[in-house]
mmCIF file of C-alpha atoms in Angstrom:
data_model
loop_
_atom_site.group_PDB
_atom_site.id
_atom_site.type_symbol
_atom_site.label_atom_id
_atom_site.label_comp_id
_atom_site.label_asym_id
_atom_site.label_seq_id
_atom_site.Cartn_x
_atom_site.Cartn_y
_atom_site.Cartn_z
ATOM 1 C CA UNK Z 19 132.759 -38.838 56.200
ATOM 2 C CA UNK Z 20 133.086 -41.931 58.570
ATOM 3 C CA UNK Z 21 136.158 -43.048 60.426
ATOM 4 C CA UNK Z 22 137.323 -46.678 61.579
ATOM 5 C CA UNK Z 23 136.379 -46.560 64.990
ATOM 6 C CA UNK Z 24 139.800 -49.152 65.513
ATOM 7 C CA UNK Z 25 142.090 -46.448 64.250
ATOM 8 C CA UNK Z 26 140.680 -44.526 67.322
ATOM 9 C CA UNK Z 27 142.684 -46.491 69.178
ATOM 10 C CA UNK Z 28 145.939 -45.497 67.299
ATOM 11 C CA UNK Z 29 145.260 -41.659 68.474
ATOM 12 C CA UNK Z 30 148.805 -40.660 69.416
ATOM 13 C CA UNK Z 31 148.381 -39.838 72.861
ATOM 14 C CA UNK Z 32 151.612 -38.670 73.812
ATOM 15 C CA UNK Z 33 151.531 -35.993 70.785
ATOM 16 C CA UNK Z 34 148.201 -34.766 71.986
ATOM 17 C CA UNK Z 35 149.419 -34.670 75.896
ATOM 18 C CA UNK Z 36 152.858 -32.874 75.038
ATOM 19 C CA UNK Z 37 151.137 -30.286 72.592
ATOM 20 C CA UNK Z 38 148.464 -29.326 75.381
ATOM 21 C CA UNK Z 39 151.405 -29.177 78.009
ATOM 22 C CA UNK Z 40 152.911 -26.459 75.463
ATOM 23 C CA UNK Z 41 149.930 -24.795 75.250
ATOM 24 C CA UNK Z 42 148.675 -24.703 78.476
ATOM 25 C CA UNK Z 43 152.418 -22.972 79.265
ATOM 26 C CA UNK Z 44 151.504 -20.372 76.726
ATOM 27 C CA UNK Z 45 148.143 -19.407 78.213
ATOM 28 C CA UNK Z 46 149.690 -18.803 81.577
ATOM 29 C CA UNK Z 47 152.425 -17.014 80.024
ATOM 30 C CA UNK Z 48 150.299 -14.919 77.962
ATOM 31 C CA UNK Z 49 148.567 -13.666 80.935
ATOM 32 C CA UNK Z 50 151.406 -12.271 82.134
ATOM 33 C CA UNK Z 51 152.367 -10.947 79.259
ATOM 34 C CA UNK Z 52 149.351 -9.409 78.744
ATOM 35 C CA UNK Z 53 148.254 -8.002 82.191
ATOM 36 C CA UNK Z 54 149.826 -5.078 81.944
ATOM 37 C CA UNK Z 55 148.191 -4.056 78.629
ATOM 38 C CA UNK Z 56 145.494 -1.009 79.028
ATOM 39 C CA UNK Z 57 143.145 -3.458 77.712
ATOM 40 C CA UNK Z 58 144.158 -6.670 80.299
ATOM 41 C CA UNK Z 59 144.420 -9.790 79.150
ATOM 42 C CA UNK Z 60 141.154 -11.243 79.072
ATOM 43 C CA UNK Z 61 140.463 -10.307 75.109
ATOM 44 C CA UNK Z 62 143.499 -11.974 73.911
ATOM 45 C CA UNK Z 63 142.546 -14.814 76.282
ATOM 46 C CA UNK Z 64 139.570 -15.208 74.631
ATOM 47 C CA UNK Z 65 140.698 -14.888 70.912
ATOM 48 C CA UNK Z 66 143.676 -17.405 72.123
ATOM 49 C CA UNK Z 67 140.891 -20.043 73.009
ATOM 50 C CA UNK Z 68 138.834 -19.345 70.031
ATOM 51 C CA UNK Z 69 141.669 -19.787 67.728
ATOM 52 C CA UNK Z 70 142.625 -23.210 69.990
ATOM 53 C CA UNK Z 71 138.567 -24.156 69.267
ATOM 54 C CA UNK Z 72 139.050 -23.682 65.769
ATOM 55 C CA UNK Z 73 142.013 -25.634 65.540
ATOM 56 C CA UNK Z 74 140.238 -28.400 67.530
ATOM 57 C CA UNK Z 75 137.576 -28.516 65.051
ATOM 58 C CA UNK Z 76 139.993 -28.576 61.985
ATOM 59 C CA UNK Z 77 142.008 -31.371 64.453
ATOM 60 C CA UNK Z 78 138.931 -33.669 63.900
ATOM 61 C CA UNK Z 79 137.767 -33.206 60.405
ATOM 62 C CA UNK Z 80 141.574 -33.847 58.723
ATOM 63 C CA UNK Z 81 141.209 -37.206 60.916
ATOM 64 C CA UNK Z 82 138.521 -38.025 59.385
ATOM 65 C CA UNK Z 83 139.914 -38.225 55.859
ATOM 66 C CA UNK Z 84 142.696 -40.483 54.999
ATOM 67 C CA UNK Z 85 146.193 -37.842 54.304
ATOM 68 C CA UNK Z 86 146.607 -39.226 51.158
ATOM 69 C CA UNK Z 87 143.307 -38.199 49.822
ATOM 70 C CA UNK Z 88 144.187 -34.543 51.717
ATOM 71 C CA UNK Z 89 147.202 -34.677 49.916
ATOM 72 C CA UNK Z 90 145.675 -35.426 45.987
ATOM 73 C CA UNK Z 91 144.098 -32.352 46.812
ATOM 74 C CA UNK Z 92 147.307 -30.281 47.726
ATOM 75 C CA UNK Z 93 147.380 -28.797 44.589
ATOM 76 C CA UNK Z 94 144.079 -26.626 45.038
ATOM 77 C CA UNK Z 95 145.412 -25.845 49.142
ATOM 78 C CA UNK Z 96 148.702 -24.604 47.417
ATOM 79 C CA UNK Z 97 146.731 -22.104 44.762
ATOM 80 C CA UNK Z 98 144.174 -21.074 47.698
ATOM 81 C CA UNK Z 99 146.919 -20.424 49.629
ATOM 82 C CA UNK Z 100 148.723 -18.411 46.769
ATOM 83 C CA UNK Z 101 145.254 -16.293 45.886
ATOM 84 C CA UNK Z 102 144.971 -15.369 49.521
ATOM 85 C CA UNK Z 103 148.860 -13.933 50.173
ATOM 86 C CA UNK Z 104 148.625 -11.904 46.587
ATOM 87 C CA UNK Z 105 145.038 -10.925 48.161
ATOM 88 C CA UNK Z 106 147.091 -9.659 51.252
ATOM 89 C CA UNK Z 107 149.371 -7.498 48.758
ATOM 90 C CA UNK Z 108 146.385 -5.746 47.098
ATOM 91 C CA UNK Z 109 143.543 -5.182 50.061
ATOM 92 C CA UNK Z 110 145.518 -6.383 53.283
ATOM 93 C CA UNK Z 111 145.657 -4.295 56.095
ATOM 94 C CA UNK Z 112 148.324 -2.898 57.068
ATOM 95 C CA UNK Z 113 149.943 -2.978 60.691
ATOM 96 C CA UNK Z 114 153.631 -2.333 61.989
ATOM 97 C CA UNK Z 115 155.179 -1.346 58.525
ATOM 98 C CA UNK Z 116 153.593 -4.364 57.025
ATOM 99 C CA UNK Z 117 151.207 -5.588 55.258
ATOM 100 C CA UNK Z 118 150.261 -9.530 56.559
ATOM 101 C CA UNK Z 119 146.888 -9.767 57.363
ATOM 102 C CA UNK Z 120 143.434 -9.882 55.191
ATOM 103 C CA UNK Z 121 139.984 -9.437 57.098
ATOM 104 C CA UNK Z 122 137.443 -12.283 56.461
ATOM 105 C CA UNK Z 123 134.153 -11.160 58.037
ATOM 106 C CA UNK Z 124 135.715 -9.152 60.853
ATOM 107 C CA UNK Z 125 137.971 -11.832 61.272
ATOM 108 C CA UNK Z 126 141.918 -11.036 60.909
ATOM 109 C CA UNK Z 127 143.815 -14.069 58.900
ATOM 110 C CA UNK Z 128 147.476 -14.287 58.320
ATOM 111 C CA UNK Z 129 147.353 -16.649 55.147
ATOM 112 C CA UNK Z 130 151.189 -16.893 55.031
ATOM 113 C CA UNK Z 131 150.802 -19.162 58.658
ATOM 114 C CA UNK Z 132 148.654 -21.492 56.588
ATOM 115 C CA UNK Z 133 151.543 -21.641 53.610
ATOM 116 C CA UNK Z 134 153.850 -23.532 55.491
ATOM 117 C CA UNK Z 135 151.350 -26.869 55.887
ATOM 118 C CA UNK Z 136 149.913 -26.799 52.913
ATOM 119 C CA UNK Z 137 153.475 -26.376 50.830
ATOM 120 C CA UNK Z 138 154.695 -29.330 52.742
ATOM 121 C CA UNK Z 139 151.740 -31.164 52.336
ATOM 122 C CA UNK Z 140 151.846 -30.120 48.217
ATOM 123 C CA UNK Z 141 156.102 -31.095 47.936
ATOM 124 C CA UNK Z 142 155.421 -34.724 49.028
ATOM 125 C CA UNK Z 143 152.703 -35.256 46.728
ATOM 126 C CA UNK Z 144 155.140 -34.149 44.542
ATOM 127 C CA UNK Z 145 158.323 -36.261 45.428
ATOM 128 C CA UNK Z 146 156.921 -39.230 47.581
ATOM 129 C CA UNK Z 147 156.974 -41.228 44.497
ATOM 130 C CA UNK Z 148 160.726 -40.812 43.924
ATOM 131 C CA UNK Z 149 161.546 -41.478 47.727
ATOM 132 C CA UNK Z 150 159.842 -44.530 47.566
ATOM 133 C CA UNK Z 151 162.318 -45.812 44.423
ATOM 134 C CA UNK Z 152 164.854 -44.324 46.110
ATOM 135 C CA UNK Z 153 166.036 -42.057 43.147
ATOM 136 C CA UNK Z 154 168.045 -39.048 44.401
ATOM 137 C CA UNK Z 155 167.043 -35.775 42.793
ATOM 138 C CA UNK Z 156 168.659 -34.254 39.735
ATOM 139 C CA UNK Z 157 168.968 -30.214 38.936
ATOM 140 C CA UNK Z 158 166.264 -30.958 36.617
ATOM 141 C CA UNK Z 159 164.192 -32.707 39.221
ATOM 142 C CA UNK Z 160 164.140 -29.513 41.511
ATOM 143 C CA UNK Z 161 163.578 -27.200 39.140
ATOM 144 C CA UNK Z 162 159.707 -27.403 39.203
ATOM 145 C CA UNK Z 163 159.600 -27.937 43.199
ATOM 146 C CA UNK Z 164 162.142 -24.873 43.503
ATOM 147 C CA UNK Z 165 159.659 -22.743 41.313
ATOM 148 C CA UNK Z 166 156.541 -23.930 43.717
ATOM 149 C CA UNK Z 167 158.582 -22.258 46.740
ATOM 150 C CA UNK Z 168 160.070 -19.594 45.585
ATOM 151 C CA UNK Z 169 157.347 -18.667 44.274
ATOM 152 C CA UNK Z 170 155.291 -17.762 47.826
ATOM 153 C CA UNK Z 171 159.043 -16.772 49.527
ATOM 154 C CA UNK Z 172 158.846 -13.635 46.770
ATOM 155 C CA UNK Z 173 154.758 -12.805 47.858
ATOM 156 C CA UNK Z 174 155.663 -12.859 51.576
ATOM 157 C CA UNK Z 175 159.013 -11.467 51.724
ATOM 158 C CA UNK Z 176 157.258 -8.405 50.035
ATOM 159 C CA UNK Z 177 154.831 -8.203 52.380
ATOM 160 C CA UNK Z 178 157.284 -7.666 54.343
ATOM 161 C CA UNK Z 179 157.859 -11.075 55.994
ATOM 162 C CA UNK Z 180 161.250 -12.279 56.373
ATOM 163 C CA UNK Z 181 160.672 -14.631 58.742
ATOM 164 C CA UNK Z 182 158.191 -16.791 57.597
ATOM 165 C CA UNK Z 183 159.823 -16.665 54.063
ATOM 166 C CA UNK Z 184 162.886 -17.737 55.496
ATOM 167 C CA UNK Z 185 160.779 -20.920 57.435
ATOM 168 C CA UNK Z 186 158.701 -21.877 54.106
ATOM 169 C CA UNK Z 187 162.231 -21.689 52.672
ATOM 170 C CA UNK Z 188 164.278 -23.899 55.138
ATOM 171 C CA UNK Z 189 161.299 -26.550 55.348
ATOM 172 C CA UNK Z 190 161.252 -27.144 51.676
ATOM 173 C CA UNK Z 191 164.820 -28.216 51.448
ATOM 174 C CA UNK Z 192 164.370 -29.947 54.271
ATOM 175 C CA UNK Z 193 161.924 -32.154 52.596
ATOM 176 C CA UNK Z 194 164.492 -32.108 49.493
ATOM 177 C CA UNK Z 195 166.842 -33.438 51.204
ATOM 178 C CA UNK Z 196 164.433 -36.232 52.926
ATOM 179 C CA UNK Z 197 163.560 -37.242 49.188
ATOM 180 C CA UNK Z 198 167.456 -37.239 48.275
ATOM 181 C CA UNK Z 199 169.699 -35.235 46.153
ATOM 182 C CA UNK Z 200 172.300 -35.998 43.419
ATOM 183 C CA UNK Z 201 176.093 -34.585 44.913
ATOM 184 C CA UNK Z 202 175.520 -32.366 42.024
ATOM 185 C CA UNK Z 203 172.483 -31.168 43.008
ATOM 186 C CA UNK Z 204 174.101 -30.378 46.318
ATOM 187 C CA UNK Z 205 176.689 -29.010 45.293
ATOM 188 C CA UNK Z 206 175.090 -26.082 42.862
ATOM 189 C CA UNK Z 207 172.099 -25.761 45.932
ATOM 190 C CA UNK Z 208 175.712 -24.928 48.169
ATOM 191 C CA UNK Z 209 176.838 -22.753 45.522
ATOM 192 C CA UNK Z 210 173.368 -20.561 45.268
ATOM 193 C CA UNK Z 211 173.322 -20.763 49.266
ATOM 194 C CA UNK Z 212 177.156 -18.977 49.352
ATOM 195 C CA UNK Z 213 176.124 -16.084 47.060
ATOM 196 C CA UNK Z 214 172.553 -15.666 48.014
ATOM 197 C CA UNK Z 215 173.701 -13.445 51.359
ATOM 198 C CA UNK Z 216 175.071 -11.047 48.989
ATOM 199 C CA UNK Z 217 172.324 -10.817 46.458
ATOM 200 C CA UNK Z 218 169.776 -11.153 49.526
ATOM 201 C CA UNK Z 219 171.804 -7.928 50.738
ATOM 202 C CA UNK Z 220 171.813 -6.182 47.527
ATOM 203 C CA UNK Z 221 168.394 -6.293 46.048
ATOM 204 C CA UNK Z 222 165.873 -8.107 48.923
ATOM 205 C CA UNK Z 223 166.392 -6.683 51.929
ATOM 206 C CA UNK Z 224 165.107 -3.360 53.208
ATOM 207 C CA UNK Z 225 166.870 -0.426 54.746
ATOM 208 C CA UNK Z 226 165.318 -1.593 58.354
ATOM 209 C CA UNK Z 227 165.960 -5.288 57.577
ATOM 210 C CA UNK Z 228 169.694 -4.587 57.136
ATOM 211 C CA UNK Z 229 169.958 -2.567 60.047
ATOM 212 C CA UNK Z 230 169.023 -5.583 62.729
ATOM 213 C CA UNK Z 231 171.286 -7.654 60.814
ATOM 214 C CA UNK Z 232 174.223 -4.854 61.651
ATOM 215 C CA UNK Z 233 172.690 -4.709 64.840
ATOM 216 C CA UNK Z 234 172.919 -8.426 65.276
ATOM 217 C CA UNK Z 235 176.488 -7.898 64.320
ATOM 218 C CA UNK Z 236 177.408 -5.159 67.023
ATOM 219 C CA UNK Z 237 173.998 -5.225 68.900
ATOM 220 C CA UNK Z 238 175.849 -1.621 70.913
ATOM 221 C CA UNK Z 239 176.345 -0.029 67.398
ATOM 222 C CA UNK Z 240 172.672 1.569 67.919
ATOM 223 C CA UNK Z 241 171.076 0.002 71.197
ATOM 224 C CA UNK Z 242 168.413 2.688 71.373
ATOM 225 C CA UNK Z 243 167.225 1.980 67.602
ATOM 226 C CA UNK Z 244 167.628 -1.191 65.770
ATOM 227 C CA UNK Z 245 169.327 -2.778 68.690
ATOM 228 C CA UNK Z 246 167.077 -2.190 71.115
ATOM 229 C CA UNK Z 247 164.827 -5.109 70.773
ATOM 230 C CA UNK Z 248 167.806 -7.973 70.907
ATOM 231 C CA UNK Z 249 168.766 -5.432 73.690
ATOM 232 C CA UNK Z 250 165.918 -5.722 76.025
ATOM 233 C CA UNK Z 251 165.364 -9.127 75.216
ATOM 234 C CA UNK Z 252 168.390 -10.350 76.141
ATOM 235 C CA UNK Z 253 168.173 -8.157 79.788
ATOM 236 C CA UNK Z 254 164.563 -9.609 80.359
ATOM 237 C CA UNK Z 255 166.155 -13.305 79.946
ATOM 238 C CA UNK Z 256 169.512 -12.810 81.884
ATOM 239 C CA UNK Z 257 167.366 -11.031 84.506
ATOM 240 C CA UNK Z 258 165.912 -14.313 85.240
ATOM 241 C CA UNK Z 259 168.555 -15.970 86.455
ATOM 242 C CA UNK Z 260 167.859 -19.778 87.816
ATOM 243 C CA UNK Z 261 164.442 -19.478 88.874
ATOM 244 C CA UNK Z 262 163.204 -16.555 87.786
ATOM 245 C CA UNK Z 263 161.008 -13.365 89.340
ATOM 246 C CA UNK Z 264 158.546 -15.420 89.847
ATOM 247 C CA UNK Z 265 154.585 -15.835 87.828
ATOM 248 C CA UNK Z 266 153.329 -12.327 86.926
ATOM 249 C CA UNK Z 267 156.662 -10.602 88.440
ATOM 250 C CA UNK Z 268 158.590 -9.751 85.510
ATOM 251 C CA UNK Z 269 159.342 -6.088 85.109
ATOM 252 C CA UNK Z 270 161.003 -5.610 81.690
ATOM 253 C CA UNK Z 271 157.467 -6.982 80.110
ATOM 254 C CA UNK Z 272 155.288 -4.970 82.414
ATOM 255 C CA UNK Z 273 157.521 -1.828 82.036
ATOM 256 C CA UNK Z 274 156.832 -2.433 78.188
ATOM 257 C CA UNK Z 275 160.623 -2.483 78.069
ATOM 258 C CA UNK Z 276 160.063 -5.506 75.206
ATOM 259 C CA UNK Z 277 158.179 -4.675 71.911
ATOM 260 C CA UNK Z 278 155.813 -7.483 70.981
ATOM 261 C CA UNK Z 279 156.561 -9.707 74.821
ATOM 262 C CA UNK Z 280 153.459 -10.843 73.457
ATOM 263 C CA UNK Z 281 153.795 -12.319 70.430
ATOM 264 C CA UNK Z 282 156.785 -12.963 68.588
ATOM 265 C CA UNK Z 283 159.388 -12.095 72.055
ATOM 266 C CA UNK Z 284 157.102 -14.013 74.325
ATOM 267 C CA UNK Z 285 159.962 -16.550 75.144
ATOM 268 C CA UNK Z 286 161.639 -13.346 77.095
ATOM 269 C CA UNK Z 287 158.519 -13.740 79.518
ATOM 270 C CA UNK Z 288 159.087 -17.007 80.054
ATOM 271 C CA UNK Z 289 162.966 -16.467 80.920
ATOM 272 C CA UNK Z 290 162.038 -13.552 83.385
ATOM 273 C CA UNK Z 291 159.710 -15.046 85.075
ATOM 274 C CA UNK Z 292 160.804 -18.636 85.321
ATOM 275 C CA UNK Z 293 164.593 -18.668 84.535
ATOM 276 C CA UNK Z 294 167.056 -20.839 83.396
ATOM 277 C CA UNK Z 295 165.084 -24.024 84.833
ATOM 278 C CA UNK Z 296 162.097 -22.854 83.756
ATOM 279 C CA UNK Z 297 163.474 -22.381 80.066
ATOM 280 C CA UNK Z 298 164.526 -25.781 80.520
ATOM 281 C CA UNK Z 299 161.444 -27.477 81.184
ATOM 282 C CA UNK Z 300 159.885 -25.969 78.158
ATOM 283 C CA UNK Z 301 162.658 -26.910 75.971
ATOM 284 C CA UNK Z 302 162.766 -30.570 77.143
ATOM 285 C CA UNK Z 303 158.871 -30.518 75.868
ATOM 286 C CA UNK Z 304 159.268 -29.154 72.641
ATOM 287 C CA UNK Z 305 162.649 -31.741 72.248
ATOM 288 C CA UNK Z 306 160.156 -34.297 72.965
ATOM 289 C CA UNK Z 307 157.218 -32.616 70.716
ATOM 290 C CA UNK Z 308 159.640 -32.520 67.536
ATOM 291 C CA UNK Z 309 160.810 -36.201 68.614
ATOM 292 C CA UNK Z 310 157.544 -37.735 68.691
ATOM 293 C CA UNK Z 311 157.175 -35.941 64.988
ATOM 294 C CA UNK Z 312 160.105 -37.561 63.711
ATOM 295 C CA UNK Z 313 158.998 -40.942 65.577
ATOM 296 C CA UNK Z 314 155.291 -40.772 63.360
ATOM 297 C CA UNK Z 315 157.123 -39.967 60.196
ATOM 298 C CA UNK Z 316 159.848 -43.046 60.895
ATOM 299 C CA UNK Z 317 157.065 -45.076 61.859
ATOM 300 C CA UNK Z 318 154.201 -43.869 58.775
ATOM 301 C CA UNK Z 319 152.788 -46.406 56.777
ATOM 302 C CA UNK Z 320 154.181 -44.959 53.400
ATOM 303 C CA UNK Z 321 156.581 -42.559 52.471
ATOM 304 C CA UNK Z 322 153.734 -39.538 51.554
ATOM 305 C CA UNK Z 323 153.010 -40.089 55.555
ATOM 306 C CA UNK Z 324 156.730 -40.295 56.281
ATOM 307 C CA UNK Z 325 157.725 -36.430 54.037
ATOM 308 C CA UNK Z 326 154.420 -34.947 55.404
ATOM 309 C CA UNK Z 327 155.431 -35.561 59.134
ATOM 310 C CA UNK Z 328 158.896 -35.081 58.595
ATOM 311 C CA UNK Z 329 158.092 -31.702 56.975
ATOM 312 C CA UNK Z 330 155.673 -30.643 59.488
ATOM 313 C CA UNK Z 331 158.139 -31.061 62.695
ATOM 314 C CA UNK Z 332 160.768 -29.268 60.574
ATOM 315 C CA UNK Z 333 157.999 -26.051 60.844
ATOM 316 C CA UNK Z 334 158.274 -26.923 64.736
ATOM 317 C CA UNK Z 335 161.848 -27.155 65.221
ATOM 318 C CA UNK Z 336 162.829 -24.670 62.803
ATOM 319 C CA UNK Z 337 160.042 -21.907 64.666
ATOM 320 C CA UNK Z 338 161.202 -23.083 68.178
ATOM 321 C CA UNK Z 339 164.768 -22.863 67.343
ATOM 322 C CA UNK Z 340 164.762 -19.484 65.514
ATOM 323 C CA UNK Z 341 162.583 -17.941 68.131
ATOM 324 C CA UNK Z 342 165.018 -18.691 71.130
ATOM 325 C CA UNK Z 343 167.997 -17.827 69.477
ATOM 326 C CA UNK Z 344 166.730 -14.489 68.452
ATOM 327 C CA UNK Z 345 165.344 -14.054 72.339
ATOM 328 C CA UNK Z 346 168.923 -14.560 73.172
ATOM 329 C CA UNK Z 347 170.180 -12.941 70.581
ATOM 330 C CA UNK Z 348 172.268 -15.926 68.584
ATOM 331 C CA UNK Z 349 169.894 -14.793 65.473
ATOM 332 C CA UNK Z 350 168.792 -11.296 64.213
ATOM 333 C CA UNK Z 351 165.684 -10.086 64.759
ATOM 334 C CA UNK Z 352 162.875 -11.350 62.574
ATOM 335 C CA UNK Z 353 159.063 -12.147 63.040
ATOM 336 C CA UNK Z 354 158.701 -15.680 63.841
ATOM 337 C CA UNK Z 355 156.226 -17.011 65.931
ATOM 338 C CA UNK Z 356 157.088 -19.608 68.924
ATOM 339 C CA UNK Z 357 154.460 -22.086 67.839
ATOM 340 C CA UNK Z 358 151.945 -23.199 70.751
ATOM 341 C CA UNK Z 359 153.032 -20.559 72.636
ATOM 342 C CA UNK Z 360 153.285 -16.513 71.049
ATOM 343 C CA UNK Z 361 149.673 -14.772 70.712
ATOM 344 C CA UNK Z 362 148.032 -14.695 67.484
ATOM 345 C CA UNK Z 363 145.056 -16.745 66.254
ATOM 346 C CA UNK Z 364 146.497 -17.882 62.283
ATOM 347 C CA UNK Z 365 149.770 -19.254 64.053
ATOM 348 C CA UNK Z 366 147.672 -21.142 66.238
ATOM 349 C CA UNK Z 367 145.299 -22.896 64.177
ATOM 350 C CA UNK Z 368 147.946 -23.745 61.292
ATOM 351 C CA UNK Z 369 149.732 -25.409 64.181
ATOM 352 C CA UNK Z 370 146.860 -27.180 65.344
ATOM 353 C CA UNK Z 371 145.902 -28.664 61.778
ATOM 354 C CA UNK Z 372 149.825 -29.969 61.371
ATOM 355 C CA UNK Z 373 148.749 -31.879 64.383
ATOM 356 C CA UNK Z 374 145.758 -33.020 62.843
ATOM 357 C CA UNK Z 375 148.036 -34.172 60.219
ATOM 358 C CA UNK Z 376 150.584 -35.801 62.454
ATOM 359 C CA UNK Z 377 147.724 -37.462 64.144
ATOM 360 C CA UNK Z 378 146.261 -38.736 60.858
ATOM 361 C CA UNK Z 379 149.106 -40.255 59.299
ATOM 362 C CA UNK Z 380 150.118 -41.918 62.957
ATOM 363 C CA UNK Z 381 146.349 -43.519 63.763
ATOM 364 C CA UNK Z 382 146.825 -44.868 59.802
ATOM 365 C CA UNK Z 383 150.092 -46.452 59.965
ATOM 366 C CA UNK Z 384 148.916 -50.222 60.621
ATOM 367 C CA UNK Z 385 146.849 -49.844 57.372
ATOM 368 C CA UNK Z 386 147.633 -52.754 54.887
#
């Protein structure tokens, strides 16, 4: 397990820089969020930097192998990943309603987090041979891919998790249409996309799951129930105003106003307490997080490298983006995590080894 000491050199520091920025936003933030907790905030400090340790560690060993050998082995990430989220289904525990997390030595694991990177990682294994002769994909071509992701959207939508189903999802046709598709293809993936509302409605969703759409709808139909989150949040960020309360002033967090201003509504903190500018400043570094991304994939030395990164800063953008806009109420409410930033230790470290990944495939792109 050795390493060119020359493609040292090729570390991406910018990427590295910008993601500790992020993350050093989301500790201060999560002190905040957390102070007013019975239990204070220093034991989800602590599990916060464990989980960033862990990551660290991960960071280095997928740099020390080159992606495309991580990548051969995709195939026995993807059915890991698959044992582990029908695991959660039979012995998880159960927490909130739902059923997400499996204990490893006293050690709680979300293995859906962990889906996300490896399915990416496992699609352009698949399909990085037909992006590089530039052959757009057929209906026949997508059938096999389409059966690899529906195939973990089903195990964690019954979990329940909408959210990340909906992410795993959204990045795999993003990488679809990265590869290329037929006009045919697109046009039956269109047609399945108009009716799939209706039989999403019909058959997938749960009672509670259509109530926050109605809510998202008429968020005053019921804005002590299922409206009260999008509710709240959107009070705790208008409260902010320009500049905020101020660091450790916000009261709609502290008056536990906000169900989980923690984890997946932490971005309400950040509005509260630092405003419009302040919400600013963070977005202009995750704009310039997803951008470097895009700049290693346009940049990798192959097209594996370029679908990996691509694939992995379509997790980032598609998390950020779908985080806000449920904050501020432009999306219903569902349980995605604002990467970096929202508390929970799986989140983090599946994060952290996409960077690894990003970092691999940049430090290897003047490889001949």
């Amino acid at each position: 397990m050795k390493i060119d000491k020359r493609r040292l050199y090729h570390l991406d520091w910018y990427l590295i820089i910008n993601g500790l920025a992020i993350f050093a936003i989301g500790i201060f933030n999560l002190i905040s969020a957390t102070s007013s907790f019975y239990s204070g905030s220093y034991n989800f400090i602590m599990k916060q930097f464990i989980a960033f340790g862990i990551g660290l560690v991960l960071i280095v060993v997928i740099i020390q192998y080159d992606y495309k050998v991580i990548a051969e082995h995709s195939k026995w990430f993807y059915a890991a990943g698959l044992f582990f989220i029908v695991l959660v289904l039979g012995i998880g525990m159960a927490a909130g309603g739902a059923k997400r997390w499996i204990n490893i030595f006293g050690i709680s694991i979300q293995p859906s987090e962990f889906m996300k990177p490896i399915l990416v990682l496992f699609l352009a294994n698949m399909l990085y041979q037909r992006k590089r002769e530039n052959i757009p994909l057929g209906l026949r071509d997508i059938g096999l891919p389409m059966l690899y992701i529906i195939i973990p959207f089903i195990l964690i939508v019954k979990q329940p998790d909408l959210g990340t189903g909906i992410i795993v999802v959204l990045v795999s046709l993003s990488i679809l249409w990265l590869v290329g598709l037929k006009k045919s293809t697109y046009a039956v993936l269109m047609s399945f996309g108009a009716i799939i509302p209706f039989v999403a409605w019909s058959y997938l969703l749960k009672p509670y799951q259509k109530m926050r759409v109605l809510s998202f709808i008429n968020i005053d139909a019921d804005p002590s129930g299922f409206g009260y989150h999008a509710k709240q949040a959107m009070i705790a960020v208008g409260s902010g105003k320009l500049i905020g309360k101020g660091y450790m002033s916000g009261t709609q967090h502290k008056l536990q106003f906000i169900p989980e201003h923690h984890t997946d509504f932490i971005f309400t903190v950040i509005g509260e307490e630092w405003g419009f500018i302040g919400s600013i400043i963070l977005f202009l570094l995750f704009v310039s997080f997803i951008y470097r991304c895009l700049k290693i994939a346009q940049e990798a030395h192959d097209e594996l490298g370029s679908i990996i990164a691509f694939g992995l800063a379509s997790i980032i953008y598609l998390q950020f983006t779908i985080n806000v806009m449920m904050a501020i109420h432009l999306a219903p409410v569902v349980g995605i995590p604002l990467p970096f930033i929202s508390y929970g230790g799986s989140s983090l470290v599946s994060i952290l080894a996409s960077v690894g990944l990003l970092l691999n495939i940049s430090m290897r792109r003047y490889m001949f």
